[in-house]
Amino acid sequence: MHDHRRLGRELDLFDTDPLMGAGLPYWLPDGAVVRHTLEEYIRDAERRAGYRHVYSPVLGKRELYEISGHWDHYGDDMFPPMDVGAEQVLLRPGLCPHHALIYRSRSRSYRELPFRMAELGGMYRSELSGVLGGLTRVRAITLNDAHIFCTLEQAVEEARAALELIGRAYADLGIRAARHRLSLPGEGGKYVADPELWRRATALLREVLDGSGVPYEAAEGEAAFYGPKIDVQITDPAGREATLSTVQIDFHQPERFDLHYIGPDGAKHRPVMVHRSIIGSVERAVAHLLEEHGGAFPPWLAPVQLAVLPVGDEQYDAAHALAGRARELGLRAEVSGPEQGTLAARIRAGRLVPYQAVIGGREAAAGLAAPRLRDGTRPDALPGAELLRRIGDGVAARGTELWDPS
């Protein structure tokens, strides 16, 4: 059974330090490569789906979160206010209030809708020390967040498209959804008291799920404080369930922030706000990928994609030349030489690297390299350029397959 905390330290991906504090891991170089590659994948997928990216500050005035409802309904999970002159500012508990302000900073026409806004941004939760662990429960979170401002007639299609985007990402990442959950409000003052709001939003999300043909279960007490949501659930190797991705339909914050657009009739109309996250937090996503794949990331996501192994010192130049060409092509390649052990030991040490290329005397003389794949496959020796092309094609496909035998 794989534990991401153990794997993360064994593979030198992340670590913690008491002086930084609990729930505040730092990323080592290989972990930073995984994180950066994952973030770029998400940004590219969002760009292709018509999203525009923004940056917003991680601080906001207390008044902002009073308007959004976070202060009243989510305050126990927020860090305390900081006094700055006559104002109080807080570390934000989410990105949605900031995106609402960005939307309303300009006059919007119905012709601009749906307006899809995305950000990989920081947010913070005042988690108790006893529940913190690895990358799954942290205090500083990088959220893959997006908000779609649209008409009521567009809301179902936008939410359905978001659910489809999540499915495609899971396929590329090799993630399996355990189940889909329609998360509804429970009892108590945690939730916004507006029965009509909940009824309308829930009906739309049911339409999304039914139209997508996705089996789902309803669960009370799991909604956001401002509205119901579709949660895509995952399980860890111990069978514990968690939410990774979400799609939400929100009538509450457009009302609270007085958002509007100018309709074809020249009058002001209230947009619907669709919240969606493809991979939730980057931290939890990497933790789950580590456990799902046992550290053997899909080739396009692996911190080292190609390890070049010269059999002896005589093949060093050929090995470094091949690794250099690989890096010029955008591949992450390293040379593992005899000073790091016997050839067999180096092959074992690189067992999680998707591709290895062994260069002995015969290969060096002929300009060849003998590939070894992570799954144990050993194709025939290939010219260096052909080997790099085959590896590059596999990486560019952004899938989970190692090698196209054709």
CSV table of C-alpha atoms in Angstrom, one decimal:
chain,number,residue,atom,x,y,z
A,1,MET,CA,0.0,0.0,0.0
A,2,HIS,CA,1.5,3.3,-1.1
A,3,ASP,CA,1.7,6.3,1.3
A,4,HIS,CA,2.4,9.6,-0.4
A,5,ARG,CA,4.2,10.9,2.6
A,6,ARG,CA,6.8,8.1,2.5
A,7,LEU,CA,7.1,8.2,-1.3
A,8,GLY,CA,7.4,12.0,-1.3
A,9,ARG,CA,10.4,11.8,0.9
A,10,GLU,CA,12.0,8.8,-0.7
A,11,LEU,CA,11.7,10.4,-4.1
A,12,ASP,CA,12.9,13.9,-2.8
A,13,LEU,CA,9.6,15.6,-3.9
A,14,PHE,CA,8.7,17.5,-0.8
A,15,ASP,CA,9.5,17.8,2.9
A,16,THR,CA,8.6,19.9,6.0
A,17,ASP,CA,10.6,21.8,8.6
A,18,PRO,CA,9.4,22.7,12.2
A,19,LEU,CA,10.5,26.3,11.6
A,20,MET,CA,8.1,26.6,8.7
A,21,GLY,CA,5.4,25.0,10.7
A,22,ALA,CA,2.9,22.2,10.5
A,23,GLY,CA,0.8,21.9,7.3
A,24,LEU,CA,3.3,24.0,5.3
A,25,PRO,CA,5.4,21.6,3.2
A,26,TYR,CA,8.1,22.9,0.8
A,27,TRP,CA,8.7,21.5,-2.6
A,28,LEU,CA,12.1,20.1,-3.6
A,29,PRO,CA,13.4,20.3,-7.2
A,30,ASP,CA,11.9,17.1,-8.5
A,31,GLY,CA,8.6,17.9,-6.7
A,32,ALA,CA,8.6,21.4,-8.2
A,33,VAL,CA,9.0,19.8,-11.7
A,34,VAL,CA,5.9,17.6,-11.1
A,35,ARG,CA,3.9,20.6,-9.7
A,36,HIS,CA,4.9,22.9,-12.5
A,37,THR,CA,4.1,20.4,-15.2
A,38,LEU,CA,0.7,19.7,-13.6
A,39,GLU,CA,-0.1,23.4,-13.4
A,40,GLU,CA,0.9,24.0,-17.0
A,41,TYR,CA,-1.2,21.0,-18.1
A,42,ILE,CA,-4.2,22.5,-16.3
A,43,ARG,CA,-3.6,26.0,-17.7
A,44,ASP,CA,-3.3,24.6,-21.3
A,45,ALA,CA,-6.5,22.5,-20.9
A,46,GLU,CA,-8.3,25.6,-19.6
A,47,ARG,CA,-7.0,27.8,-22.4
A,48,ARG,CA,-8.3,25.3,-25.0
A,49,ALA,CA,-11.7,25.3,-23.3
A,50,GLY,CA,-12.0,29.1,-23.5
A,51,TYR,CA,-10.9,30.2,-20.1
A,52,ARG,CA,-9.0,33.4,-19.4
A,53,HIS,CA,-6.4,33.4,-16.6
A,54,VAL,CA,-6.0,36.0,-13.9
A,55,TYR,CA,-3.9,36.6,-10.8
A,56,SER,CA,-5.5,38.0,-7.6
A,57,PRO,CA,-4.0,38.8,-4.2
A,58,VAL,CA,-4.0,36.3,-1.4
A,59,LEU,CA,-5.2,39.0,1.1
A,60,GLY,CA,-8.5,40.8,1.3
A,61,LYS,CA,-10.2,43.2,3.6
A,62,ARG,CA,-12.5,41.7,6.2
A,63,GLU,CA,-15.4,43.5,4.5
A,64,LEU,CA,-14.9,41.4,1.4
A,65,TYR,CA,-15.5,38.2,3.2
A,66,GLU,CA,-18.4,39.6,5.1
A,67,ILE,CA,-20.0,40.4,1.8
A,68,SER,CA,-19.3,37.0,0.3
A,69,GLY,CA,-20.6,35.2,3.4
A,70,HIS,CA,-17.3,33.5,4.3
A,71,TRP,CA,-16.9,35.5,7.5
A,72,ASP,CA,-20.3,34.4,8.9
A,73,HIS,CA,-20.4,30.8,7.5
A,74,TYR,CA,-16.8,29.8,7.2
A,75,GLY,CA,-15.0,32.0,9.8
A,76,ASP,CA,-13.9,29.0,12.0
A,77,ASP,CA,-11.7,27.8,9.1
A,78,MET,CA,-10.1,31.2,8.5
A,79,PHE,CA,-6.9,32.6,10.0
A,80,PRO,CA,-7.6,35.6,12.3
A,81,PRO,CA,-7.6,39.1,10.9
A,82,MET,CA,-4.4,41.2,10.8
A,83,ASP,CA,-4.6,44.9,11.7
A,84,VAL,CA,-3.1,47.1,9.1
A,85,GLY,CA,-3.6,50.7,10.1
A,86,ALA,CA,-7.3,51.2,10.5
A,87,GLU,CA,-8.2,48.2,8.4
A,88,GLN,CA,-8.3,44.5,9.0
A,89,VAL,CA,-7.1,42.1,6.3
A,90,LEU,CA,-7.3,38.3,6.1
A,91,LEU,CA,-5.6,35.5,4.2
A,92,ARG,CA,-8.3,34.4,1.8
A,93,PRO,CA,-10.2,31.2,2.4
A,94,GLY,CA,-11.1,30.9,-1.3
A,95,LEU,CA,-10.7,32.7,-4.7
A,96,CYS,CA,-14.4,33.2,-5.5
A,97,PRO,CA,-14.8,36.6,-3.8
A,98,HIS,CA,-11.8,38.0,-5.7
A,99,HIS,CA,-13.1,36.7,-9.0
A,100,ALA,CA,-16.5,38.3,-8.4
A,101,LEU,CA,-14.8,41.6,-7.9
A,102,ILE,CA,-12.8,41.1,-11.1
A,103,TYR,CA,-16.0,40.3,-13.0
A,104,ARG,CA,-17.7,43.5,-11.7
A,105,SER,CA,-14.7,45.7,-12.4
A,106,ARG,CA,-16.0,46.2,-16.0
A,107,SER,CA,-19.4,46.6,-17.6
A,108,ARG,CA,-20.4,43.2,-19.1
A,109,SER,CA,-22.6,42.5,-22.1
A,110,TYR,CA,-24.6,39.3,-22.7
A,111,ARG,CA,-22.4,38.9,-25.8
A,112,GLU,CA,-19.4,38.3,-23.5
A,113,LEU,CA,-21.1,35.4,-21.7
A,114,PRO,CA,-20.1,32.8,-20.8
A,115,PHE,CA,-17.1,34.6,-19.3
A,116,ARG,CA,-14.7,31.9,-18.0
A,117,MET,CA,-12.1,33.1,-15.5
A,118,ALA,CA,-9.4,30.7,-14.1
A,119,GLU,CA,-6.5,31.0,-11.6
A,120,LEU,CA,-4.1,28.7,-9.9
A,121,GLY,CA,-4.0,30.7,-6.7
A,122,GLY,CA,-3.2,30.5,-3.0
A,123,MET,CA,-5.8,30.1,-0.3
A,124,TYR,CA,-5.4,29.4,3.4
A,125,ARG,CA,-7.3,27.3,6.0
A,126,SER,CA,-6.7,27.4,9.8
A,127,GLU,CA,-6.5,23.6,10.2
A,128,LEU,CA,-5.9,22.1,13.6
A,129,SER,CA,-2.5,20.5,14.0
A,130,GLY,CA,-4.1,17.1,14.7
A,131,VAL,CA,-5.6,16.8,11.3
A,132,LEU,CA,-2.7,17.9,9.2
A,133,GLY,CA,-0.8,15.3,7.1
A,134,GLY,CA,1.5,15.3,4.2
A,135,LEU,CA,0.0,17.1,1.2
A,136,THR,CA,-3.6,16.1,1.8
A,137,ARG,CA,-4.4,18.4,4.7
A,138,VAL,CA,-2.3,21.6,4.6
A,139,ARG,CA,-2.7,25.2,5.7
A,140,ALA,CA,-1.4,26.8,2.5
A,141,ILE,CA,-3.3,25.5,-0.5
A,142,THR,CA,-2.8,26.1,-4.3
A,143,LEU,CA,-6.2,25.8,-5.7
A,144,ASN,CA,-7.0,25.1,-9.4
A,145,ASP,CA,-10.1,27.3,-9.4
A,146,ALA,CA,-12.3,28.8,-12.0
A,147,HIS,CA,-15.6,30.7,-12.2
A,148,ILE,CA,-17.9,31.0,-15.1
A,149,PHE,CA,-20.3,33.9,-15.3
A,150,CYS,CA,-23.1,33.0,-17.6
A,151,THR,CA,-26.8,33.4,-18.2
A,152,LEU,CA,-29.3,31.0,-16.5
A,153,GLU,CA,-29.9,29.3,-19.9
A,154,GLN,CA,-26.1,28.6,-20.2
A,155,ALA,CA,-25.5,27.3,-16.7
A,156,VAL,CA,-26.3,23.6,-17.3
A,157,GLU,CA,-24.2,23.4,-20.4
A,158,GLU,CA,-21.2,25.2,-18.7
A,159,ALA,CA,-21.4,22.9,-15.7
A,160,ARG,CA,-21.7,19.8,-18.0
A,161,ALA,CA,-18.6,21.0,-20.0
A,162,ALA,CA,-16.7,21.4,-16.7
A,163,LEU,CA,-17.6,17.9,-15.7
A,164,GLU,CA,-16.4,16.7,-19.1
A,165,LEU,CA,-13.1,18.6,-18.7
A,166,ILE,CA,-12.6,16.8,-15.3
A,167,GLY,CA,-13.1,13.5,-17.0
A,168,ARG,CA,-10.5,14.1,-19.7
A,169,ALA,CA,-8.0,15.3,-17.1
A,170,TYR,CA,-8.5,12.1,-15.1
A,171,ALA,CA,-7.9,10.0,-18.2
A,172,ASP,CA,-4.6,11.8,-18.9
A,173,LEU,CA,-3.5,11.6,-15.3
A,174,GLY,CA,-4.5,8.0,-14.8
A,175,ILE,CA,-6.9,8.9,-12.0
A,176,ARG,CA,-10.0,6.9,-11.3
A,177,ALA,CA,-13.1,8.5,-9.8
A,178,ALA,CA,-14.5,6.4,-7.0
A,179,ARG,CA,-18.0,8.0,-7.4
A,180,HIS,CA,-19.8,11.3,-8.1
A,181,ARG,CA,-21.7,12.9,-5.2
A,182,LEU,CA,-24.4,15.5,-5.3
A,183,SER,CA,-23.6,17.4,-2.1
A,184,LEU,CA,-26.6,19.0,-0.5
A,185,PRO,CA,-27.1,21.2,2.6
A,186,GLY,CA,-27.7,19.8,6.1
A,187,GLU,CA,-29.1,21.3,9.3
A,188,GLY,CA,-27.7,24.2,11.1
A,189,GLY,CA,-26.5,27.8,10.5
A,190,LYS,CA,-23.5,26.8,8.3
A,191,TYR,CA,-25.6,27.3,5.2
A,192,VAL,CA,-27.2,30.3,3.6
A,193,ALA,CA,-30.9,30.5,4.5
A,194,ASP,CA,-32.5,30.8,1.2
A,195,PRO,CA,-34.7,27.7,0.3
A,196,GLU,CA,-35.4,28.9,-3.2
A,197,LEU,CA,-31.7,29.4,-4.0
A,198,TRP,CA,-31.0,25.8,-2.9
A,199,ARG,CA,-34.0,24.4,-4.9
A,200,ARG,CA,-33.0,26.1,-8.1
A,201,ALA,CA,-29.3,25.3,-7.9
A,202,THR,CA,-29.9,21.6,-7.0
A,203,ALA,CA,-32.4,21.2,-9.9
A,204,LEU,CA,-29.8,22.4,-12.3
A,205,LEU,CA,-27.0,20.2,-11.0
A,206,ARG,CA,-29.3,17.2,-11.1
A,207,GLU,CA,-30.0,18.1,-14.8
A,208,VAL,CA,-26.2,18.2,-15.4
A,209,LEU,CA,-25.6,14.8,-13.8
A,210,ASP,CA,-28.6,13.1,-15.5
A,211,GLY,CA,-27.6,14.6,-18.9
A,212,SER,CA,-24.0,13.4,-18.4
A,213,GLY,CA,-25.1,9.8,-17.7
A,214,VAL,CA,-23.0,9.8,-14.6
A,215,PRO,CA,-24.2,7.6,-11.7
A,216,TYR,CA,-24.3,9.6,-8.5
A,217,GLU,CA,-25.5,9.7,-4.9
A,218,ALA,CA,-27.0,12.6,-3.0
A,219,ALA,CA,-25.4,13.4,0.4
A,220,GLU,CA,-26.7,15.9,2.9
A,221,GLY,CA,-24.4,18.1,4.9
A,222,GLU,CA,-21.7,18.2,2.2
A,223,ALA,CA,-22.6,21.3,0.3
A,224,ALA,CA,-20.7,24.6,0.2
A,225,PHE,CA,-22.3,27.2,2.5
A,226,TYR,CA,-23.6,29.1,-0.5
A,227,GLY,CA,-24.9,26.3,-2.7
A,228,PRO,CA,-25.0,22.6,-3.7
A,229,LYS,CA,-22.1,21.0,-5.7
A,230,ILE,CA,-21.1,18.0,-7.6
A,231,ASP,CA,-18.1,16.4,-5.9
A,232,VAL,CA,-15.9,13.9,-7.7
A,233,GLN,CA,-14.7,11.5,-5.0
A,234,ILE,CA,-11.4,9.6,-4.9
A,235,THR,CA,-10.2,6.9,-2.5
A,236,ASP,CA,-6.7,6.4,-1.1
A,237,PRO,CA,-5.0,3.0,-0.7
A,238,ALA,CA,-6.6,2.6,2.7
A,239,GLY,CA,-10.0,3.1,1.3
A,240,ARG,CA,-10.5,6.6,2.8
A,241,GLU,CA,-12.6,8.9,0.6
A,242,ALA,CA,-11.9,12.5,-0.3
A,243,THR,CA,-13.1,15.1,-2.7
A,244,LEU,CA,-10.7,16.1,-5.5
A,245,SER,CA,-12.8,18.0,-8.1
A,246,THR,CA,-16.0,20.0,-7.8
A,247,VAL,CA,-18.6,21.7,-9.9
A,248,GLN,CA,-21.0,24.2,-8.3
A,249,ILE,CA,-23.8,26.4,-9.4
A,250,ASP,CA,-24.1,29.6,-7.3
A,251,PHE,CA,-26.9,32.1,-7.2
A,252,HIS,CA,-25.8,33.5,-3.8
A,253,GLN,CA,-22.6,35.4,-4.6
A,254,PRO,CA,-23.9,37.1,-7.7
A,255,GLU,CA,-26.6,38.6,-5.5
A,256,ARG,CA,-24.3,39.5,-2.7
A,257,PHE,CA,-21.8,41.3,-5.0
A,258,ASP,CA,-24.6,42.8,-7.1
A,259,LEU,CA,-23.2,41.3,-10.3
A,260,HIS,CA,-25.0,42.0,-13.6
A,261,TYR,CA,-24.7,42.0,-17.3
A,262,ILE,CA,-26.5,44.1,-19.9
A,263,GLY,CA,-29.0,41.9,-21.8
A,264,PRO,CA,-30.2,42.3,-25.4
A,265,ASP,CA,-33.1,44.4,-24.0
A,266,GLY,CA,-30.6,46.9,-22.7
A,267,ALA,CA,-31.5,46.1,-19.1
A,268,LYS,CA,-29.4,44.7,-16.3
A,269,HIS,CA,-29.6,41.0,-15.6
A,270,ARG,CA,-28.1,38.8,-12.8
A,271,PRO,CA,-25.5,36.2,-14.0
A,272,VAL,CA,-25.2,32.7,-12.6
A,273,MET,CA,-21.8,31.9,-11.2
A,274,VAL,CA,-20.5,28.4,-11.9
A,275,HIS,CA,-17.6,27.3,-9.7
A,276,ARG,CA,-15.4,24.5,-10.9
A,277,SER,CA,-12.1,22.9,-10.1
A,278,ILE,CA,-10.5,20.2,-12.3
A,279,ILE,CA,-8.0,18.9,-9.8
A,280,GLY,CA,-8.9,20.7,-6.6
A,281,SER,CA,-5.7,21.6,-4.8
A,282,VAL,CA,-2.4,21.0,-6.4
A,283,GLU,CA,-1.2,19.5,-3.1
A,284,ARG,CA,-4.0,16.9,-2.8
A,285,ALA,CA,-3.7,16.1,-6.5
A,286,VAL,CA,0.0,15.3,-6.3
A,287,ALA,CA,-0.6,13.3,-3.1
A,288,HIS,CA,-3.2,11.2,-4.9
A,289,LEU,CA,-1.1,10.8,-8.0
A,290,LEU,CA,1.8,9.5,-5.9
A,291,GLU,CA,-0.4,6.9,-4.2
A,292,GLU,CA,-2.3,6.0,-7.4
A,293,HIS,CA,0.8,5.3,-9.4
A,294,GLY,CA,3.2,4.3,-6.6
A,295,GLY,CA,5.6,7.1,-7.7
A,296,ALA,CA,5.6,5.9,-11.3
A,297,PHE,CA,4.0,9.1,-12.8
A,298,PRO,CA,2.7,9.1,-16.3
A,299,PRO,CA,5.7,9.8,-18.7
A,300,TRP,CA,4.7,13.4,-19.4
A,301,LEU,CA,4.5,14.2,-15.6
A,302,ALA,CA,7.6,12.3,-14.4
A,303,PRO,CA,10.3,14.5,-12.9
A,304,VAL,CA,13.0,12.6,-14.9
A,305,GLN,CA,11.7,11.2,-18.2
A,306,LEU,CA,14.8,9.6,-19.6
A,307,ALA,CA,17.9,8.2,-17.7
A,308,VAL,CA,20.9,7.6,-20.0
A,309,LEU,CA,23.1,4.9,-18.6
A,310,PRO,CA,26.7,4.5,-20.1
A,311,VAL,CA,28.0,1.0,-19.3
A,312,GLY,CA,31.5,2.4,-18.7
A,313,ASP,CA,33.5,5.6,-18.7
A,314,GLU,CA,34.3,5.2,-22.4
A,315,GLN,CA,30.6,5.8,-23.2
A,316,TYR,CA,30.3,9.0,-21.1
A,317,ASP,CA,30.6,11.4,-24.1
A,318,ALA,CA,27.9,9.5,-26.1
A,319,ALA,CA,25.6,9.4,-23.0
A,320,HIS,CA,25.9,13.1,-22.4
A,321,ALA,CA,25.4,13.9,-26.0
A,322,LEU,CA,22.2,11.9,-26.1
A,323,ALA,CA,20.9,13.5,-22.8
A,324,GLY,CA,21.8,17.0,-24.2
A,325,ARG,CA,19.8,16.3,-27.4
A,326,ALA,CA,16.9,15.1,-25.3
A,327,ARG,CA,16.9,18.3,-23.2
A,328,GLU,CA,17.0,20.4,-26.4
A,329,LEU,CA,13.8,18.6,-27.4
A,330,GLY,CA,12.1,19.5,-24.1
A,331,LEU,CA,12.6,16.1,-22.4
A,332,ARG,CA,13.8,15.9,-18.8
A,333,ALA,CA,16.9,13.7,-19.1
A,334,GLU,CA,19.8,12.8,-16.8
A,335,VAL,CA,23.0,10.7,-17.1
A,336,SER,CA,23.5,8.0,-14.5
A,337,GLY,CA,27.1,6.9,-14.8
A,338,PRO,CA,29.3,4.2,-13.4
A,339,GLU,CA,30.3,6.3,-10.4
A,340,GLN,CA,26.7,5.7,-9.1
A,341,GLY,CA,27.1,2.0,-9.1
A,342,THR,CA,27.0,-1.1,-11.3
A,343,LEU,CA,24.7,-1.0,-14.4
A,344,ALA,CA,22.2,-3.3,-12.6
A,345,ALA,CA,22.2,-1.1,-9.6
A,346,ARG,CA,21.6,2.0,-11.7
A,347,ILE,CA,18.8,0.3,-13.6
A,348,ARG,CA,17.1,-0.6,-10.2
A,349,ALA,CA,17.6,2.9,-8.9
A,350,GLY,CA,15.8,4.3,-11.9
A,351,ARG,CA,12.9,1.8,-11.8
A,352,LEU,CA,10.3,4.6,-11.7
A,353,VAL,CA,11.8,6.6,-14.6
A,354,PRO,CA,9.7,5.9,-17.6
A,355,TYR,CA,12.6,5.4,-20.1
A,356,GLN,CA,16.2,4.3,-19.7
A,357,ALA,CA,18.7,4.2,-22.5
A,358,VAL,CA,21.7,1.9,-22.1
A,359,ILE,CA,24.8,2.8,-24.1
A,360,GLY,CA,27.6,0.2,-24.3
A,361,GLY,CA,30.6,0.0,-26.6
A,362,ARG,CA,28.7,-1.4,-29.5
A,363,GLU,CA,25.9,1.1,-29.2
A,364,ALA,CA,28.3,4.0,-28.9
A,365,ALA,CA,30.2,2.9,-32.0
A,366,ALA,CA,27.0,2.6,-34.0
A,367,GLY,CA,25.2,5.8,-32.7
A,368,LEU,CA,22.6,3.6,-31.0
A,369,ALA,CA,21.0,3.3,-27.6
A,370,ALA,CA,19.3,0.3,-26.1
A,371,PRO,CA,15.9,1.4,-24.5
A,372,ARG,CA,14.5,-0.1,-21.4
A,373,LEU,CA,11.0,0.8,-20.4
A,374,ARG,CA,9.7,1.1,-16.8
A,375,ASP,CA,7.3,-1.8,-17.3
A,376,GLY,CA,10.2,-4.2,-18.2
A,377,THR,CA,9.9,-4.0,-22.0
A,378,ARG,CA,13.2,-3.9,-23.8
A,379,PRO,CA,12.8,-2.8,-27.5
A,380,ASP,CA,15.6,-3.3,-29.9
A,381,ALA,CA,18.4,-0.7,-29.9
A,382,LEU,CA,17.6,2.4,-31.9
A,383,PRO,CA,19.5,5.3,-33.4
A,384,GLY,CA,19.5,8.1,-30.8
A,385,ALA,CA,17.4,10.5,-32.9
A,386,GLU,CA,14.7,7.8,-33.4
A,387,LEU,CA,14.7,6.8,-29.8
A,388,LEU,CA,14.2,10.5,-28.7
A,389,ARG,CA,11.4,10.9,-31.3
A,390,ARG,CA,9.6,7.8,-30.0
A,391,ILE,CA,9.9,9.0,-26.4
A,392,GLY,CA,8.9,12.6,-27.3
A,393,ASP,CA,5.8,11.4,-29.1
A,394,GLY,CA,4.8,9.4,-26.0
A,395,VAL,CA,5.3,12.4,-23.7
A,396,ALA,CA,3.6,14.8,-26.1
A,397,ALA,CA,0.5,12.6,-26.1
A,398,ARG,CA,0.0,13.3,-22.4
A,399,GLY,CA,-1.4,9.9,-21.7
A,400,THR,CA,-0.4,7.0,-19.5
A,401,GLU,CA,1.0,4.7,-22.2
A,402,LEU,CA,4.8,4.2,-22.3
A,403,TRP,CA,5.4,3.1,-25.9
A,404,ASP,CA,3.7,2.8,-29.2
A,405,PRO,CA,5.1,-0.5,-30.6
A,406,SER,CA,4.5,0.7,-34.2
